[in-house]
Short mmCIF file of C-alpha atoms in Angstrom, two decimals:
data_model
loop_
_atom_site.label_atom_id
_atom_site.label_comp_id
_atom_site.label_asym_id
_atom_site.label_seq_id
_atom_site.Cartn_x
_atom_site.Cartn_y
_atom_site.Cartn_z
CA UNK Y 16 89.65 160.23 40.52
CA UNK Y 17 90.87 157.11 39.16
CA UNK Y 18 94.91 156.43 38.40
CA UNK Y 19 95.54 156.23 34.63
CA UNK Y 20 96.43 152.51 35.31
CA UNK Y 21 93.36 151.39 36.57
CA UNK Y 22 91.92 153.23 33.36
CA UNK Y 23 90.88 149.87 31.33
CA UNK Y 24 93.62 147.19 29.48
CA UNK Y 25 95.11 149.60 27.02
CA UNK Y 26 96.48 151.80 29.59
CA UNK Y 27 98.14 148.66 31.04
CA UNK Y 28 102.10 148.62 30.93
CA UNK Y 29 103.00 145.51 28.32
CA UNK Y 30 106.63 145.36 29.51
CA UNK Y 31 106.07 143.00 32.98
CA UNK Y 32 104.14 140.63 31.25
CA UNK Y 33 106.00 140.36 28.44
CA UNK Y 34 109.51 139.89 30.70
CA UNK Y 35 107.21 137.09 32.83
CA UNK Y 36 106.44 135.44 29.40
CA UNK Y 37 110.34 135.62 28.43
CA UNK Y 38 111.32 134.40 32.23
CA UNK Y 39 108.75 131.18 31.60
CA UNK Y 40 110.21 130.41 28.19
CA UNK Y 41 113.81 130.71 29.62
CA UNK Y 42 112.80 128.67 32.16
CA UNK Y 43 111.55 125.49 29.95
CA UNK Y 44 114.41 126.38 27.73
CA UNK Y 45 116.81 125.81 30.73
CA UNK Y 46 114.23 122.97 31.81
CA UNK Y 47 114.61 121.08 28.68
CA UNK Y 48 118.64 121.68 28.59
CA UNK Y 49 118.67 120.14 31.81
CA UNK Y 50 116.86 116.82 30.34
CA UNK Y 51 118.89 116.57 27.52
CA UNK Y 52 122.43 116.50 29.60
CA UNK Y 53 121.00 114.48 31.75
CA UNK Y 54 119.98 112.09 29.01
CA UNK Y 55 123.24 112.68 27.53
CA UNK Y 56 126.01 109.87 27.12
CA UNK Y 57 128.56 111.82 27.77
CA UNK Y 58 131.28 109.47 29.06
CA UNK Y 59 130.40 106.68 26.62
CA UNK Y 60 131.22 109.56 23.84
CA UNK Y 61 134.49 110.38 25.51
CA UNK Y 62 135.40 106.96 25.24
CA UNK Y 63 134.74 106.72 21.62
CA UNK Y 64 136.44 109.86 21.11
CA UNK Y 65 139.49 108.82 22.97
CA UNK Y 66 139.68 105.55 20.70
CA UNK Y 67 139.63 108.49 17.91
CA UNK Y 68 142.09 110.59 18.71
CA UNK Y 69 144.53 107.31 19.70
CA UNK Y 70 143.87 106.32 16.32
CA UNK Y 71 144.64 109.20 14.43
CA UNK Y 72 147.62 109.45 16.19
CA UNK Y 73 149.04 106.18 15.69
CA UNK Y 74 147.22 104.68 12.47
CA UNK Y 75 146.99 101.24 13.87
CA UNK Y 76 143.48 100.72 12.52
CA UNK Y 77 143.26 97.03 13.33
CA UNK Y 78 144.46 98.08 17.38
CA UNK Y 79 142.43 100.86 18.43
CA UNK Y 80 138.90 99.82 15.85
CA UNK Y 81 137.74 97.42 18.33
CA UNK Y 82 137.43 99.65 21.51
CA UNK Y 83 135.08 101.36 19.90
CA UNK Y 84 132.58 98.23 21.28
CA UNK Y 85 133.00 100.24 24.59
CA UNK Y 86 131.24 103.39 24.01
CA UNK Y 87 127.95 101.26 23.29
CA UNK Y 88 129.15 98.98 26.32
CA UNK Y 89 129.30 101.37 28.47
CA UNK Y 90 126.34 103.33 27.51
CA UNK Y 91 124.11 100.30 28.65
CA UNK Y 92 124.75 101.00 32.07
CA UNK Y 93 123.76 104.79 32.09
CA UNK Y 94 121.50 105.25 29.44
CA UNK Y 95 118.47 104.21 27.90
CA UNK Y 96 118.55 102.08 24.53
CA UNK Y 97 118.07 105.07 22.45
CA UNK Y 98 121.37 106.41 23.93
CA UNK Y 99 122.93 102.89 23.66
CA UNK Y 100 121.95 102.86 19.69
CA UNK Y 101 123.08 106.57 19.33
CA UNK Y 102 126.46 105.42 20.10
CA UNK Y 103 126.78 102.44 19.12
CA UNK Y 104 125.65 104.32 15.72
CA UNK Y 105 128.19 107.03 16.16
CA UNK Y 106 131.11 104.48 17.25
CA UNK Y 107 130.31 102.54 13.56
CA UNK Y 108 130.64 105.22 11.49
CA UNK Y 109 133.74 106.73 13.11
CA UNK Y 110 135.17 102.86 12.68
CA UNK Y 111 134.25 102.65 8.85
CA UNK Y 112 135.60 106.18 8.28
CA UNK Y 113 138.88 104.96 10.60
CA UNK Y 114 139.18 101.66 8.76
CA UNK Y 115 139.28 103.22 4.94
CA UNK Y 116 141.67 105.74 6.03
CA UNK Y 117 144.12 102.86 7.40
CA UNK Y 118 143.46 100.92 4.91
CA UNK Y 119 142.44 98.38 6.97
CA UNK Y 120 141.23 95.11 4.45
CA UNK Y 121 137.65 95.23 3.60
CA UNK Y 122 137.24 91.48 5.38
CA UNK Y 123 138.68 92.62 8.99
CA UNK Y 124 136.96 96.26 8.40
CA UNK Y 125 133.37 94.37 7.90
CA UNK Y 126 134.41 91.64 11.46
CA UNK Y 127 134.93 94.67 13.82
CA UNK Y 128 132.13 96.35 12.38
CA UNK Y 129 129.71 93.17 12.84
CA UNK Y 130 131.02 92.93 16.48
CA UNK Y 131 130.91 96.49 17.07
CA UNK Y 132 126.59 96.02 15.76
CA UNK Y 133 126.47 93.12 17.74
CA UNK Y 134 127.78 94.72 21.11
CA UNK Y 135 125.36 97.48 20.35
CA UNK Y 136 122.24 95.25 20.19
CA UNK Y 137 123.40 92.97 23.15
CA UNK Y 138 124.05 96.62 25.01
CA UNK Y 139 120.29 98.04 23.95
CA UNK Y 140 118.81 94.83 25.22
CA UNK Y 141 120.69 94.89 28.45
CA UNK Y 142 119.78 98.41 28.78
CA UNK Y 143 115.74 97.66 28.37
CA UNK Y 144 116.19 95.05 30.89
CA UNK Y 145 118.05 97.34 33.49
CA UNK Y 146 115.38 100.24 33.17
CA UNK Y 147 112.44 97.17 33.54
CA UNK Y 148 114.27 96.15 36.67
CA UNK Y 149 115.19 100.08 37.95
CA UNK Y 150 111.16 100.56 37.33
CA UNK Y 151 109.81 97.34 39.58
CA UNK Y 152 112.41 98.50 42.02
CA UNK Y 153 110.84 101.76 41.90
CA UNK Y 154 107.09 100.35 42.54
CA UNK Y 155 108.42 98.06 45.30
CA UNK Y 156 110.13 101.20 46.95
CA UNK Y 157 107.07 103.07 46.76
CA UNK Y 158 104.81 99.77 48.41
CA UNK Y 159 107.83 99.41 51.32
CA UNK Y 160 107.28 103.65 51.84
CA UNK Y 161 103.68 103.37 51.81
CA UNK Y 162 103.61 100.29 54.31
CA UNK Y 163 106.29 101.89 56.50
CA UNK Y 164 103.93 104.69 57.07
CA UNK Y 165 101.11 102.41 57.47
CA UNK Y 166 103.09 100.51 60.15
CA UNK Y 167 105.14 103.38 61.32
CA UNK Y 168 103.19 106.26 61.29
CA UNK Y 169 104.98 109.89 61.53
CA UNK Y 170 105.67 111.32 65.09
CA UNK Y 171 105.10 114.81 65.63
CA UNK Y 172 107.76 117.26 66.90
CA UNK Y 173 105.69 117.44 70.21
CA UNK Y 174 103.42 115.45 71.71
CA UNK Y 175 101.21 116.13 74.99
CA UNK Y 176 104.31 117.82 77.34
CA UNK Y 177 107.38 116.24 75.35
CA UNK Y 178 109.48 117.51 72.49
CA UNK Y 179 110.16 114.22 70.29
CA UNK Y 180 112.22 113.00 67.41
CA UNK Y 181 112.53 109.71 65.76
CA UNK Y 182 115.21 108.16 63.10
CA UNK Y 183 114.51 104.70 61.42
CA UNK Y 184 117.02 103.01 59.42
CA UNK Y 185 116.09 99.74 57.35
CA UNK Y 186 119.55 97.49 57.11
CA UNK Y 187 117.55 96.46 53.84
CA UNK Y 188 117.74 99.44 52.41
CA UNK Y 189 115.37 98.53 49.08
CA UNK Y 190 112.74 97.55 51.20
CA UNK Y 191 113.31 100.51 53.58
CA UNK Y 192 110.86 98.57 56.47
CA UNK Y 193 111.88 96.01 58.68
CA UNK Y 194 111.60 94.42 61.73
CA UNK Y 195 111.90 97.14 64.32
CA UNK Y 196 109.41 99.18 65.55
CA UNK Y 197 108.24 102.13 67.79
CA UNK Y 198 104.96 104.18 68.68
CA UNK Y 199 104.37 107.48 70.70
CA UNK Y 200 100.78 108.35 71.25
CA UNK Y 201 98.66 110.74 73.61
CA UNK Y 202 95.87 108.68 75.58
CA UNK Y 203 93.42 109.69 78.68
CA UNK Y 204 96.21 107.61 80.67
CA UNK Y 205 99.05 109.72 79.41
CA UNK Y 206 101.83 109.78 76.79
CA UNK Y 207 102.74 106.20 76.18
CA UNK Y 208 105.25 104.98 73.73
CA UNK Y 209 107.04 101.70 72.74
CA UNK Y 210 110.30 100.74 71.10
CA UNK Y 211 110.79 97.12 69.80
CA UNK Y 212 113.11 94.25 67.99
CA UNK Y 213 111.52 91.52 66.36
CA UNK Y 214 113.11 88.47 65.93
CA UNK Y 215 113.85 87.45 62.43
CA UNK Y 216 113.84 89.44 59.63
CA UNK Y 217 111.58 90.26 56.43
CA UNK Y 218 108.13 89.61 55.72
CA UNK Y 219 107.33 87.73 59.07
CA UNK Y 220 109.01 89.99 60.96
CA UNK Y 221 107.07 92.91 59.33
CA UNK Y 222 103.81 90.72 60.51
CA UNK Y 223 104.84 90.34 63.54
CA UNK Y 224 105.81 94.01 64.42
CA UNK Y 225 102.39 95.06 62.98
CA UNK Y 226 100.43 92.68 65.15
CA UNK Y 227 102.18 94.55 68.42
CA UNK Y 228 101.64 97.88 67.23
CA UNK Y 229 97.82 97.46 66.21
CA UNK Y 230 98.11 95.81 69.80
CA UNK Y 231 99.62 98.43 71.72
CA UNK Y 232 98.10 101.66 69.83
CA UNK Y 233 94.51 99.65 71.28
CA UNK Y 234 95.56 98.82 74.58
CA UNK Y 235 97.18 102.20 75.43
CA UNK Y 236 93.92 103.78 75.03
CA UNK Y 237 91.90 101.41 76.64
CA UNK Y 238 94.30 100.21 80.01
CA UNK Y 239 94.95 102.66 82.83
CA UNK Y 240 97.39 100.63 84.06
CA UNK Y 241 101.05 100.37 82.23
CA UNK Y 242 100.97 96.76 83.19
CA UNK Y 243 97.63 95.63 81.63
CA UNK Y 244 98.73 97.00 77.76
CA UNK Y 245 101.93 94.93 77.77
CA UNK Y 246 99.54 91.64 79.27
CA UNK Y 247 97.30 92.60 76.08
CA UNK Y 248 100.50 92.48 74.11
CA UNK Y 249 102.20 89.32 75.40
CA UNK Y 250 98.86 87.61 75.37
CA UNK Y 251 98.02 88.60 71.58
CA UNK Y 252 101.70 87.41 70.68
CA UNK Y 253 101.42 83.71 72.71
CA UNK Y 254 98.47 83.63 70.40
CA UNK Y 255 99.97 84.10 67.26
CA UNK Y 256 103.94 83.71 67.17
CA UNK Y 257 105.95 80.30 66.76
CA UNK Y 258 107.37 78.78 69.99
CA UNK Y 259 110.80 80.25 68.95
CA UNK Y 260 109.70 83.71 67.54
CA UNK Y 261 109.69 86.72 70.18
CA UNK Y 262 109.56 90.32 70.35
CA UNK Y 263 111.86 92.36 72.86
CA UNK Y 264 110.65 95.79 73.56
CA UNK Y 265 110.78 99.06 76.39
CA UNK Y 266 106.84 99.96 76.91
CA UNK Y 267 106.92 103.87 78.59
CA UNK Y 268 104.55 105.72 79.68
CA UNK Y 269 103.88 109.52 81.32
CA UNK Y 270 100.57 109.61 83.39
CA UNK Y 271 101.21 112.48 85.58
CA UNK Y 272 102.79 113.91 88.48
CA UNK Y 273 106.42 114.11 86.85
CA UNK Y 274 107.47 110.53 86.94
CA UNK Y 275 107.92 108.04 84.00
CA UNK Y 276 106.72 104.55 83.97
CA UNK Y 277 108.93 101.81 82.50
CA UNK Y 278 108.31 97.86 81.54
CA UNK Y 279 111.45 96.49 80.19
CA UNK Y 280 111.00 92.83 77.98
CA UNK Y 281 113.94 91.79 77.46
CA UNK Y 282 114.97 95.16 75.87
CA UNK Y 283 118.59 97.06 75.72
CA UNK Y 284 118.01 99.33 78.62
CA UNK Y 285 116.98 102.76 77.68
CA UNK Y 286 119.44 105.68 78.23
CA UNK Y 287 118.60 108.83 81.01
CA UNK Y 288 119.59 111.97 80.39
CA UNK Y 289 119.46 114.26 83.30
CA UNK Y 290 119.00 118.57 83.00
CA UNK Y 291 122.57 118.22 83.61
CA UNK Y 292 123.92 116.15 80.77
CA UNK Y 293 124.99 113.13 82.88
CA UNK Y 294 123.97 110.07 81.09
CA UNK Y 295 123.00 106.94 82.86
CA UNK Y 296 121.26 103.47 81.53
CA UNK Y 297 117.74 102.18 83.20
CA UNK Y 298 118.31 98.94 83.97
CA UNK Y 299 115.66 97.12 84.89
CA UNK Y 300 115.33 96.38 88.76
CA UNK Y 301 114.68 92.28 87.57
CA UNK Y 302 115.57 91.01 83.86
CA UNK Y 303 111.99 90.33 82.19
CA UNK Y 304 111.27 87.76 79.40
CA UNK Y 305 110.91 89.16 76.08
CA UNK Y 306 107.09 89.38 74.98
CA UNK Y 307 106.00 85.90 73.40
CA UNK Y 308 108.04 84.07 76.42
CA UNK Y 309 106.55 84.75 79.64
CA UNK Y 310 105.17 80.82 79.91
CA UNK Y 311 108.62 79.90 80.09
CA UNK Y 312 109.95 82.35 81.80
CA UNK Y 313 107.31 81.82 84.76
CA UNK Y 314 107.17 85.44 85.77
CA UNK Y 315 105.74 88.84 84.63
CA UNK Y 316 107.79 91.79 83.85
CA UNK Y 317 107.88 94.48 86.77
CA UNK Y 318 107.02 98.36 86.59
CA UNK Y 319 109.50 101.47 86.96
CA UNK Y 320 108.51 104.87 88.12
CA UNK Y 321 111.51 107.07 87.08
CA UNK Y 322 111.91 110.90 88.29
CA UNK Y 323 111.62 112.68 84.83
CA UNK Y 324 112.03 116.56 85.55
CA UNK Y 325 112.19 119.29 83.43
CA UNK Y 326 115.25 119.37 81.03
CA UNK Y 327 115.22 115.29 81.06
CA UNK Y 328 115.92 113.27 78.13
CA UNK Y 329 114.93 109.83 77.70
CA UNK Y 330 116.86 107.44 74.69
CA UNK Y 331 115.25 104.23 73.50
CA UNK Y 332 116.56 102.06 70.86
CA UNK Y 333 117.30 98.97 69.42
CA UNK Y 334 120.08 96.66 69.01
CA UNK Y 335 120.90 97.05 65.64
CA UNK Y 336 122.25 100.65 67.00
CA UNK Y 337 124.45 99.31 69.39
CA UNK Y 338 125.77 96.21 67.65
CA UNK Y 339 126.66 98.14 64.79
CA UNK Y 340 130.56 97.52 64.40
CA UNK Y 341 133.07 99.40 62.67
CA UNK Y 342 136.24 97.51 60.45
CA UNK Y 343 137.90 96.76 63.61
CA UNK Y 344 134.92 94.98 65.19
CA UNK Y 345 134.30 97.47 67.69
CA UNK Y 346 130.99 98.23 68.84
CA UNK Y 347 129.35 101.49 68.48
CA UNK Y 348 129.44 103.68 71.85
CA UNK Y 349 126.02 104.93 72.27
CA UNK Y 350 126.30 106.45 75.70
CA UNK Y 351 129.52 108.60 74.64
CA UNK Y 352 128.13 109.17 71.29
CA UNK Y 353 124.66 110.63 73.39
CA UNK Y 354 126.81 112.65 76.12
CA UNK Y 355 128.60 114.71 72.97
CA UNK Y 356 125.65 115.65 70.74
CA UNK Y 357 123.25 115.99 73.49
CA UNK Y 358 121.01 119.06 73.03
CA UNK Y 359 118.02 121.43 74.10
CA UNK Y 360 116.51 120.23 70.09
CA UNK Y 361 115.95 116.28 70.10
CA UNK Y 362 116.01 116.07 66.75
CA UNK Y 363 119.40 117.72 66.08
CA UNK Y 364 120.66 115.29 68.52
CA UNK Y 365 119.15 112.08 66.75
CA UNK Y 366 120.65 113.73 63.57
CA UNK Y 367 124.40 113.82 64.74
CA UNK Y 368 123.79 110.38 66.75
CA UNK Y 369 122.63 108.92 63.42
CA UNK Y 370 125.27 110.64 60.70
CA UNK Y 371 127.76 109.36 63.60
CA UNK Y 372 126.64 105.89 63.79
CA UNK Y 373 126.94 105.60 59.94
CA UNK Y 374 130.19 106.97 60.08
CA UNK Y 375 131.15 104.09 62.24
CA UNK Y 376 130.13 101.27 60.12
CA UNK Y 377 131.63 102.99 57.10
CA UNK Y 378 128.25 104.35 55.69
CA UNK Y 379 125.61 100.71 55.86
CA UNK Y 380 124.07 99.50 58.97
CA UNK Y 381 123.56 95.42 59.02
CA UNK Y 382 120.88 95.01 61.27
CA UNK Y 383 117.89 97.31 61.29
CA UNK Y 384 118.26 100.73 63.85
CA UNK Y 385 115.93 102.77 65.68
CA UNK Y 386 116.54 105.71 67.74
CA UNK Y 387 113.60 107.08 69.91
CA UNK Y 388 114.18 110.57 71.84
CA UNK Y 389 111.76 112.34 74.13
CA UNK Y 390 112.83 115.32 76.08
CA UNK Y 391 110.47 117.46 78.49
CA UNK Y 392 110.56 121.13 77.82
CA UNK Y 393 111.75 123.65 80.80
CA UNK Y 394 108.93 125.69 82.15
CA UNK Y 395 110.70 129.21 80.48
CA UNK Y 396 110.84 126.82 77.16
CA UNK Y 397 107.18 126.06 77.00
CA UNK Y 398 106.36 129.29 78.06
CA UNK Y 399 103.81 127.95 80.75
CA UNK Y 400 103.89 128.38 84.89
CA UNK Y 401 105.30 125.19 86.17
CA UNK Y 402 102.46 122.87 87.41
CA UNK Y 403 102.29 122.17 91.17
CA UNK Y 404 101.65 118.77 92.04
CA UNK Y 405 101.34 116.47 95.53
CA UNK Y 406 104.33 114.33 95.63
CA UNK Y 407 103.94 110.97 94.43
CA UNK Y 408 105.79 107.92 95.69
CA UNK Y 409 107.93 106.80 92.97
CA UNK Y 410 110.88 104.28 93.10
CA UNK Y 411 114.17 105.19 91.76
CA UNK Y 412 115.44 103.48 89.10
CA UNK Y 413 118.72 101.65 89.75
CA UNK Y 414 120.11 104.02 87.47
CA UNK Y 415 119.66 106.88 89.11
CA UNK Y 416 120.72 105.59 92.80
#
């Protein structure tokens, strides 16, 4: 037997759709509200009403009439023109209605009113011009985003056996891309990643750090050996860069058997963090050239094999993190700052790092940052059985000696 509301539409209850139609028209009603305070120039009209109120109170006509050119004046730098004319409008008629009542003469009545029209023209046009400006600002926002994630592509909260989290900051922050860069892929070799500073800034330096991640995202794939992607790199780079232009950069990699391979170029050493929250910095076992220089340098960079075990943490960055300086000159102390917001969740820990380092330089970096964090999961973590593999000769870092 069917329910009496499945019976056909006029044995369906009217009151739920009518209280959805009222919730949707309250909605745009509160919608629209919104818009139109937002819209709004509400300060400019408290100035203009301030100027009021001082003039009815003292009756000075020819003292308080002219600071009514700052409603309009100020409106130009909120508002739209159609504000700016609204009270520049408003500000006129309150002065003529002002002026008769203080019997202000009809000659210095008619010069504050032609200055207070004038202001409100010169403030309209200023205000066109500011929202043509905010609007190409806008577009070339929207290019830098779409390039950065051309160029720096999103990394994923895991990849292959590592949890992962990444924080970019532009020093230019309209352009919001710069000369930094940084890659984490999975290959048939392994997890491989790169962090790098280009030297220079803007456009070229964009070029540049495009060239060695096109570079490196190829060679990682194609090179079993660690070694062989950065030759691929340095080699594409003594192709293309100026004799003074160079790219320093930390090329890592994870092929197996629970050790991490290393090439420094010339790179701020990357930071270990150990299962037990000691914190210690790889330094490279001999200083390399920076990528770009290895003809004068006269020697190739050398390979690391790091222990990386279960609860380990590995921190790669750039300069502009660690040069940051605060009012009294003093660098920013990455290593402390690591060792007290060190967590299980790498991308809580990048967070603090990064609010912190703001902090520091009293809310605007001056050189471009980048923060790289892997951690390896603990077997209970992942929720696999621990794999069991033959020992492999690695070398110790001087780090961890």
């Amino acid at each position: 037997m069917s329910h009496p509301r499945d019976l056909g539409a006029d044995h369906r209850p009217v009151r739920p759709s009518s209280t959805r139609v009222a919730g949707a028209r309250g909605s745009a009603r509160r919608r629209a509200l919104a818009q139109l305070a937002a819209g709004t120039p509400v300060l400019p009209v408290l100035v203009v009403a301030a100027v009021l109120l001082a003039d009815l109170a003292d009756g000075a006509g020819l003292i308080w009439l002219p600071l009514l050119a700052a409603g309009p004046a100020l409106a130009a730098t909120t508002n739209g023109p159609r504000g700016v004319v609204c009270v520049g409008l408003l500000a006129a008629v309150l002065g003529a209605l002002l002026g008769v009542r203080d019997g202000v003469p009809d000659r210095e009545l008619a010069a504050v009113l032609s200055a207070l029209v004038a202001v409100t023209l010169a403030s309209g046009l200023a205000s066109v011009l500011r929202g043509r400006r905010e609007r190409v600002l806008a577009a070339v926002r929207s290019v830098a985003e779409t390039a950065q994630h051309a160029l720096l592509r999103p990394v994923p909260a895991h990849v292959g056996p590592f949890q992962v989290a990444v924080r970019y900051s532009a020093a230019a922050a309209e352009a919001r891309i710069g000369g930094d860069l940084y890659a984490l892929i999975p290959t048939p070799h392994g997890v491989r990643l790169i962090v790098g500073d280009v030297r220079g800034k803007g456009l070229p330096a964009v070029g540049t750090a495009a060239l060695v991640l096109g570079v490196f995202r190829e060679a990682a794939h194609d090179e079993p050996d660690l070694l062989a992607v950065v030759d691929r790199i340095e080699r594409s780079l003594a192709r293309n860069l100026g004799h003074d232009d160079f790219v320093t950069a930390v090329v890592a990699g994870y092929p197996e058997g629970g050790h991490l391979e290393v090439v420094n170029c010339g790179h701020t050493p990357p930071l270990l963090v150990r299962a037990s929250g000691s914190v210690v910095p790889v330094e490279p076992d001999l200083p390399s050239p920076p990528l770009g220089l290895r003809a004068l340098a006269g020697h190739a960079p050398g390979l690391q094999a790091l222990r990386f075990a279960e609860g380990d943490q590995l921190l790669l960055y750039t300069d502009g993190v660690t040069e940051a300086r605060d009012h009294g000159r003093s660098f920013y102390p990455l290593a402390e700052g690591l060792q007290r917001h060190v967590s299980h969740e790498p991308a809580r820990t990048l967070g603090a790092l990064h609010d912190e380092l703001l902090a520091h330089v009293g809310g605007r970096l001056h050189d471009d940052a980048a923060l790289l964090l892997i951690r390896k999961p603990t077997a209970s973590e992942a929720g696999v059985v621990p794999e069991v593999t033959a020992p492999a000769p690695v070398s110790e870092a001087r780090c961890c000696s």
